[in-house]
Coordinates of C-alpha atoms in Angstrom, one line a residue:
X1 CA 118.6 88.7 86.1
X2 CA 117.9 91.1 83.1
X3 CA 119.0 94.3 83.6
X4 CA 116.6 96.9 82.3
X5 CA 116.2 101.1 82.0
X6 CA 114.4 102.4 83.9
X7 CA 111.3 103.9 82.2
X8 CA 110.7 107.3 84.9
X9 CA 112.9 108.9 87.3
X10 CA 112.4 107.9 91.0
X11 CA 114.8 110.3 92.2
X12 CA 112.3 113.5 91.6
X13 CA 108.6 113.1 92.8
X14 CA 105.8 111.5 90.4
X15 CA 103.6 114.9 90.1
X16 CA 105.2 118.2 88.5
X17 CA 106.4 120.2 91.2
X18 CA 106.4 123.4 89.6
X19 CA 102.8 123.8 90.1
X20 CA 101.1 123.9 93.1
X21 CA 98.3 120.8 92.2
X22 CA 101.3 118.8 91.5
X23 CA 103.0 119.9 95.1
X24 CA 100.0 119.5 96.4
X25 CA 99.1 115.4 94.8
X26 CA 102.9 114.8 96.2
X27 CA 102.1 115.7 99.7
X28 CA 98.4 113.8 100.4
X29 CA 100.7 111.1 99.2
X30 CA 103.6 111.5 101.5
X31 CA 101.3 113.0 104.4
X32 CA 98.8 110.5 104.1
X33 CA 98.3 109.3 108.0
X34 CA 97.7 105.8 107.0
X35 CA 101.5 105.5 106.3
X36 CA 102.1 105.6 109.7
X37 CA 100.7 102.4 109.8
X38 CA 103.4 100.5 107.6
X39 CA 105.8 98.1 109.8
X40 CA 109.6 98.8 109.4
X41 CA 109.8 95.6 107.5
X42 CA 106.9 96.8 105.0
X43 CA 109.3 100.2 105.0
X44 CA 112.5 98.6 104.7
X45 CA 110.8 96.1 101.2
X46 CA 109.5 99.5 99.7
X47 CA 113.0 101.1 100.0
X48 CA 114.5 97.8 98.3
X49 CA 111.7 98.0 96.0
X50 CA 113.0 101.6 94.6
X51 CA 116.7 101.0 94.7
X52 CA 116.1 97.5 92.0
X53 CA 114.0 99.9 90.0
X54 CA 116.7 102.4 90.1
X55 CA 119.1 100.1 89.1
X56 CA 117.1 98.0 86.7
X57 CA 116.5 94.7 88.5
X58 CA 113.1 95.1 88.0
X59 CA 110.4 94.4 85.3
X60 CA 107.2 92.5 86.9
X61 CA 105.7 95.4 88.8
X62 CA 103.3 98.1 87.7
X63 CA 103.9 101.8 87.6
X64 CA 101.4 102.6 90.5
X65 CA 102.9 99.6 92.1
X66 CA 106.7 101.5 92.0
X67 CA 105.5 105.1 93.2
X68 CA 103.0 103.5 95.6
X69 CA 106.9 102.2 96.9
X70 CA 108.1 105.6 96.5
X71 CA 105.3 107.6 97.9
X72 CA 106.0 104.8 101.5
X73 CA 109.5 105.9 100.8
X74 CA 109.2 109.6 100.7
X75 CA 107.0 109.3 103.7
X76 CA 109.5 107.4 106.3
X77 CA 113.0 108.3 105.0
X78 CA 115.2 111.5 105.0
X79 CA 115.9 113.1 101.8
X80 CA 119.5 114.4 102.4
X81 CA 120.4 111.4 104.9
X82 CA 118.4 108.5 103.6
X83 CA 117.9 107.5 107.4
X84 CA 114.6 106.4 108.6
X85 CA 112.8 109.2 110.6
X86 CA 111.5 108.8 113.6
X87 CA 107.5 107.7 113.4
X88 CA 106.1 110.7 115.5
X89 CA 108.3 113.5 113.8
X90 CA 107.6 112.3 110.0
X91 CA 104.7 114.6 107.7
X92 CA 102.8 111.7 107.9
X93 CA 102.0 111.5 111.8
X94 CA 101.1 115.2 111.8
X95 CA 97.4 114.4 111.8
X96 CA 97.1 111.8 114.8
X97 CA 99.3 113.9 116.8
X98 CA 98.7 117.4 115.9
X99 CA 94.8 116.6 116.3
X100 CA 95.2 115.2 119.7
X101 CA 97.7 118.1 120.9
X102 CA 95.7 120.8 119.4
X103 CA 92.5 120.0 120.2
X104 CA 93.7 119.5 123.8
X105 CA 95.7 123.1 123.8
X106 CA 91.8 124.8 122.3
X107 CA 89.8 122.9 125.0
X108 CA 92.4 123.5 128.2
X109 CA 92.7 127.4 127.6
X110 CA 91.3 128.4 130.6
X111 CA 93.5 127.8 133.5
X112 CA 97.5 128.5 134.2
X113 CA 98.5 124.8 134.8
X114 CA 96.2 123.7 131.5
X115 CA 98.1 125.9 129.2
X116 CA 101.4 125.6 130.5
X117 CA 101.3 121.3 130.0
X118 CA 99.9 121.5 126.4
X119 CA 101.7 124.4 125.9
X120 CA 104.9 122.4 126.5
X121 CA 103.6 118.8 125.2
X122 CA 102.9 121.1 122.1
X123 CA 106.6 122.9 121.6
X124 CA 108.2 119.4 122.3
X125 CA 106.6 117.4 119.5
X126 CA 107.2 120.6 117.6
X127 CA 110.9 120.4 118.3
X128 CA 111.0 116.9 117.3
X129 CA 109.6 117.6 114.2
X130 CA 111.7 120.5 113.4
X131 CA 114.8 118.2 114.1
X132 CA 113.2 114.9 112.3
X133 CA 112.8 116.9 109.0
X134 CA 115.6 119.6 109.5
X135 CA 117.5 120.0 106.0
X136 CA 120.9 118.4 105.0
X137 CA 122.7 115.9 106.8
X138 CA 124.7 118.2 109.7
X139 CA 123.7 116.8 113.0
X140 CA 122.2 119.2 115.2
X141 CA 124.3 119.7 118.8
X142 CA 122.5 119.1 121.8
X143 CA 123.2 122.7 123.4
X144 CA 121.4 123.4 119.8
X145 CA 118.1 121.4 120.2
X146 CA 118.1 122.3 124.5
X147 CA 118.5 126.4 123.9
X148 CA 116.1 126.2 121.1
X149 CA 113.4 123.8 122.7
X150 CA 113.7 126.4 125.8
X151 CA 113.7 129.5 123.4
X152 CA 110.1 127.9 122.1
X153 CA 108.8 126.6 125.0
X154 CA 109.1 130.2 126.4
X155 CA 107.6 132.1 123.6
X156 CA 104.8 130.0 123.8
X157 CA 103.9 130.0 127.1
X158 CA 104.7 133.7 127.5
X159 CA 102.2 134.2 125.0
X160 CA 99.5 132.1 126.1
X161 CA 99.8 133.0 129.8
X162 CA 100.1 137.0 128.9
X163 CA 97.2 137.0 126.3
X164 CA 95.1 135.0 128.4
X165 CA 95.4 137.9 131.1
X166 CA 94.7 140.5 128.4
X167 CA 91.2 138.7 127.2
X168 CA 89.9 137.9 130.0
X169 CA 87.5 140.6 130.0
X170 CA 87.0 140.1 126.1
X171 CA 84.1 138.1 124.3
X172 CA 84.9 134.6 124.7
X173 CA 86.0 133.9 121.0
X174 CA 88.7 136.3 121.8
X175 CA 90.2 133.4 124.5
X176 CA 89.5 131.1 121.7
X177 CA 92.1 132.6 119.2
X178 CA 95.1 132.3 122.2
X179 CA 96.3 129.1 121.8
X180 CA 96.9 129.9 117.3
X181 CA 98.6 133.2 118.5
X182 CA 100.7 131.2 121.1
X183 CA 102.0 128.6 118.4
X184 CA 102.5 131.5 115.4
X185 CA 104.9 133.0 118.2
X186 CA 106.7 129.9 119.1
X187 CA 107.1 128.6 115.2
X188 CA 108.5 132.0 114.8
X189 CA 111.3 131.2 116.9
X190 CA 111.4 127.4 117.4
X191 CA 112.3 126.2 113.5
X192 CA 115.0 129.2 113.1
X193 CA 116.4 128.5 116.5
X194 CA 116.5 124.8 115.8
X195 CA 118.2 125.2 112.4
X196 CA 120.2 128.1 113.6
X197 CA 123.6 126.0 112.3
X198 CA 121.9 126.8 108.5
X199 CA 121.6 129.7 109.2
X200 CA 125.2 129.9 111.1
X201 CA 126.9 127.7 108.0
X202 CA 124.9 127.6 105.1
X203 CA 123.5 125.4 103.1
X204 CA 124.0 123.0 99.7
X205 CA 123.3 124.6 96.3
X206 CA 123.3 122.6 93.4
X207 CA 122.4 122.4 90.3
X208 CA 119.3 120.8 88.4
X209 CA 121.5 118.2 87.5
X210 CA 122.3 117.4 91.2
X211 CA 126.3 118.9 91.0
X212 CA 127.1 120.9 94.7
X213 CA 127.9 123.8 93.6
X214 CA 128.4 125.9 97.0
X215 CA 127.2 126.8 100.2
X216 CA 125.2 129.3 100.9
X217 CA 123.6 131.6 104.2
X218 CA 121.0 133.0 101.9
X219 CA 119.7 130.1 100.9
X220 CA 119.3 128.8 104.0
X221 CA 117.3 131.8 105.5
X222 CA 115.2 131.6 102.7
X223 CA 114.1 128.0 102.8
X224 CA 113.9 128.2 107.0
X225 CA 111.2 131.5 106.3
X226 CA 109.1 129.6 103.5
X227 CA 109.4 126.5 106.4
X228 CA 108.1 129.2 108.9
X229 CA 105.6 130.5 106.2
X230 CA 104.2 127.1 105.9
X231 CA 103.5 125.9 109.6
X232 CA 102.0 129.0 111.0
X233 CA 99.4 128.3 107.5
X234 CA 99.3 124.7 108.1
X235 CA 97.9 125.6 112.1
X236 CA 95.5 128.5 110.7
X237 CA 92.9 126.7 109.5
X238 CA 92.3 124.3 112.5
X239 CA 93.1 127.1 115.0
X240 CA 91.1 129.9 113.7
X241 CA 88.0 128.4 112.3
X242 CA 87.7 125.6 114.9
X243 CA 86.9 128.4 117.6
X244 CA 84.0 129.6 115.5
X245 CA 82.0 126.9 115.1
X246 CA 82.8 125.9 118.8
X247 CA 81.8 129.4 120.0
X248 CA 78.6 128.9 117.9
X249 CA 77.8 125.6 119.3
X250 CA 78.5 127.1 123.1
X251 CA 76.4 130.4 122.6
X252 CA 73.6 127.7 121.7
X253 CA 73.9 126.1 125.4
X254 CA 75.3 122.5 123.7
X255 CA 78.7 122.5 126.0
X256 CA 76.3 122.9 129.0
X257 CA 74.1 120.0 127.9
X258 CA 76.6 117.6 127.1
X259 CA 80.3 119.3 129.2
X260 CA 82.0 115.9 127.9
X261 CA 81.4 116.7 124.4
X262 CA 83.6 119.5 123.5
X263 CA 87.2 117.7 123.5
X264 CA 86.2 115.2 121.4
X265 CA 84.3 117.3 118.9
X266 CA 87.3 119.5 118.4
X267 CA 89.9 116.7 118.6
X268 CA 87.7 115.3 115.8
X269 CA 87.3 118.7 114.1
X270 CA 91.1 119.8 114.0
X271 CA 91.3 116.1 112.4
X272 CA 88.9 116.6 109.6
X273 CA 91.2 120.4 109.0
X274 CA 94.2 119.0 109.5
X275 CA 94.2 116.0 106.8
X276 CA 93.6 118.8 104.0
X277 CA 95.6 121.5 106.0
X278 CA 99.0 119.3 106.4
X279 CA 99.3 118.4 102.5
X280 CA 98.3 121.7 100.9
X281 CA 100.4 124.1 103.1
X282 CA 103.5 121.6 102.7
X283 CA 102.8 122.0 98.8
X284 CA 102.8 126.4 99.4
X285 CA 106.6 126.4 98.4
X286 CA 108.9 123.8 96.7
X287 CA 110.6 121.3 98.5
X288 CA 113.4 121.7 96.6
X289 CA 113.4 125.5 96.4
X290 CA 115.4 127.9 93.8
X291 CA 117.2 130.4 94.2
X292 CA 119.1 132.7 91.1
X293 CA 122.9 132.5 91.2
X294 CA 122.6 136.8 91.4
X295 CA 120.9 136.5 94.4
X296 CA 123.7 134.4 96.6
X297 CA 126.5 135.7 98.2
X298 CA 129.5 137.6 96.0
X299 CA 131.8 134.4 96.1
X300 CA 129.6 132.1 95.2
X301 CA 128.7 134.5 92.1
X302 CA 132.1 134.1 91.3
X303 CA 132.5 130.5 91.2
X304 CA 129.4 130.0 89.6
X305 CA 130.5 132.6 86.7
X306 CA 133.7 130.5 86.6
X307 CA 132.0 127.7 85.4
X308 CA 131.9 126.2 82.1
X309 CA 128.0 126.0 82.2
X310 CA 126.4 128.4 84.5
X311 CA 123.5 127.4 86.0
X312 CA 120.2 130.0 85.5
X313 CA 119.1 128.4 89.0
X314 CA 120.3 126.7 91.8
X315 CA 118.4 124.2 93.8
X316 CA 118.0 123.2 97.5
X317 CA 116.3 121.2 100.0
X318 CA 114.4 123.6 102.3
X319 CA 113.3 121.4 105.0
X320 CA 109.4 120.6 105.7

């Protein structure tokens, strides 16, 4: 078997990341829902597919044929562990899930019992998420993932239940607008509850050139607010804009008409959002984030100073 170079690098995404189009092309890759759809065997050939291009096995395949590999890689597979993450937690099975939980949580408002099932079918994918693409490879304890599932689970439905006693004498649209500020509240404290051992420990810096270099607690609250930053956007558009056209469609009698129609419109509606919403606020911040050496903590300063080349940046997976 010839041995050959390899004529890219497969170890850092296809599109530049430094801009956000380039985030942005990565992540309708990586996100796209129809990757949910690839077997563990058609997984499992991709993965073997980038690790003989790494290594120069192979010279018969096209370059959209290797990064369509990659992109199938990217999609299933841990970046720090290299594990295969469960289906329902990866970027990719956002859509299909979140549009069935979320248009459920905007239809089933109303009523006490309603709110607090989705409310909790809603914080429990969410914690399985959080944990499926947590960053590093330090598993997470199980008094960890209980405290902080509870933690959510509470924010939420405290939110939902006391908001939906403050509106009831508001406009309608103003009921409407509960469920986004229920899951804002519970992403608050869900994804920094869940990674709370980052934030407890620290996490890997290194260098562009991939070197550890240290650990650090900055870093780590940093990438877990950017995370934070980036779901409470990636719920906005579906959650806020959704309740506007379906306030519209009610003031126009169409929900009394036809009662059966309105899950299924905004199922189908947070759907359409969320295929655009789920890749472009994943692409708002880096993946792997920077940080400037001055802006870690004092030790680390002074072991990066002590090196021979010091780095103007160091470099870290955030999470997603």
């Amino acid at each position: 078997m010839s041995i050959l170079t390899p004529q890219f690098n497969l170890d850092a995404p296809r599109f530049d990341q430094s801009s956000y189009s380039g985030r942005a092309k990565h992540f309708f890759s990586t996100t796209n829902p129809l990757n949910c759809l690839a077997t563990d065997a058609h997984l499992d050939a991709a993965k073997d597919t980038v690790d003989k291009y790494k290594r120069g096995e192979l010279n018969h395949l096209s370059e959209d044929e290797i990064w369509a590999a990659k992109n199938l890689v990217d999609s299933a597979f841990h970046p720090d562990t290299g594990e295969k993450m469960f289906l329902p937690g990866r970027m990719s099975a956002q859509v299909p899930f979140n549009m069935t939980i979320t248009g459920c949580m905007m239809t089933f408002y109303k009523t006490t019992p309603a709110v607090v099932f989705w409310q909790w079918v809603n914080q429990s994918f969410n914690a399985l998420v959080n944990y499926t693409n947590r960053s590093g490879d330090t598993p997470i304890p199980l008094a960890t993932l209980g405290s902080s599932y509870c933690a959510a689970t509470g924010a939420a439905l405290g939110t939902a239940l006391g908001l939906n006693h403050l509106t009831k004498s508001m406009p309608p649209l103003v009921g409407r607008m509960v469920p986004f500020c229920a899951v804002a509240a519970a992403n608050c404290l869900n994804i920094p509850l869940m990674r709370r051992l980052e934030l407890q420990e620290g996490i890997m810096l290194e260098t562009k050139e991939g070197e550890p270099v240290g650990i650090s607690k900055i870093a780590a609250k940093e990438g877990i607010g950017m995370v934070t930053i980036s779901r409470i956007a990636m719920a906005m558009p579906g959650m806020v804009m959704i309740p506007l056209v379906m306030n519209s469609l009610d003031s126009k009698g169409l929900f009394k008409k036809y009662p059966k129609a309105n899950l299924p419109i905004q199922v189908t509606l947070v759907g359409l959002v969320l295929t655009f919403a789920t890749p472009l606020c994943c692409a708002i911040f880096e993946q792997k984030a920077s940080i400037k050496p001055t802006a870690v903590e004092s030790e680390l300063q002074a072991k990066i100073k002590s090196m021979a080349n010091p780095p103007e940046l160091l470099y870290y997976n955030k999470g997603l």
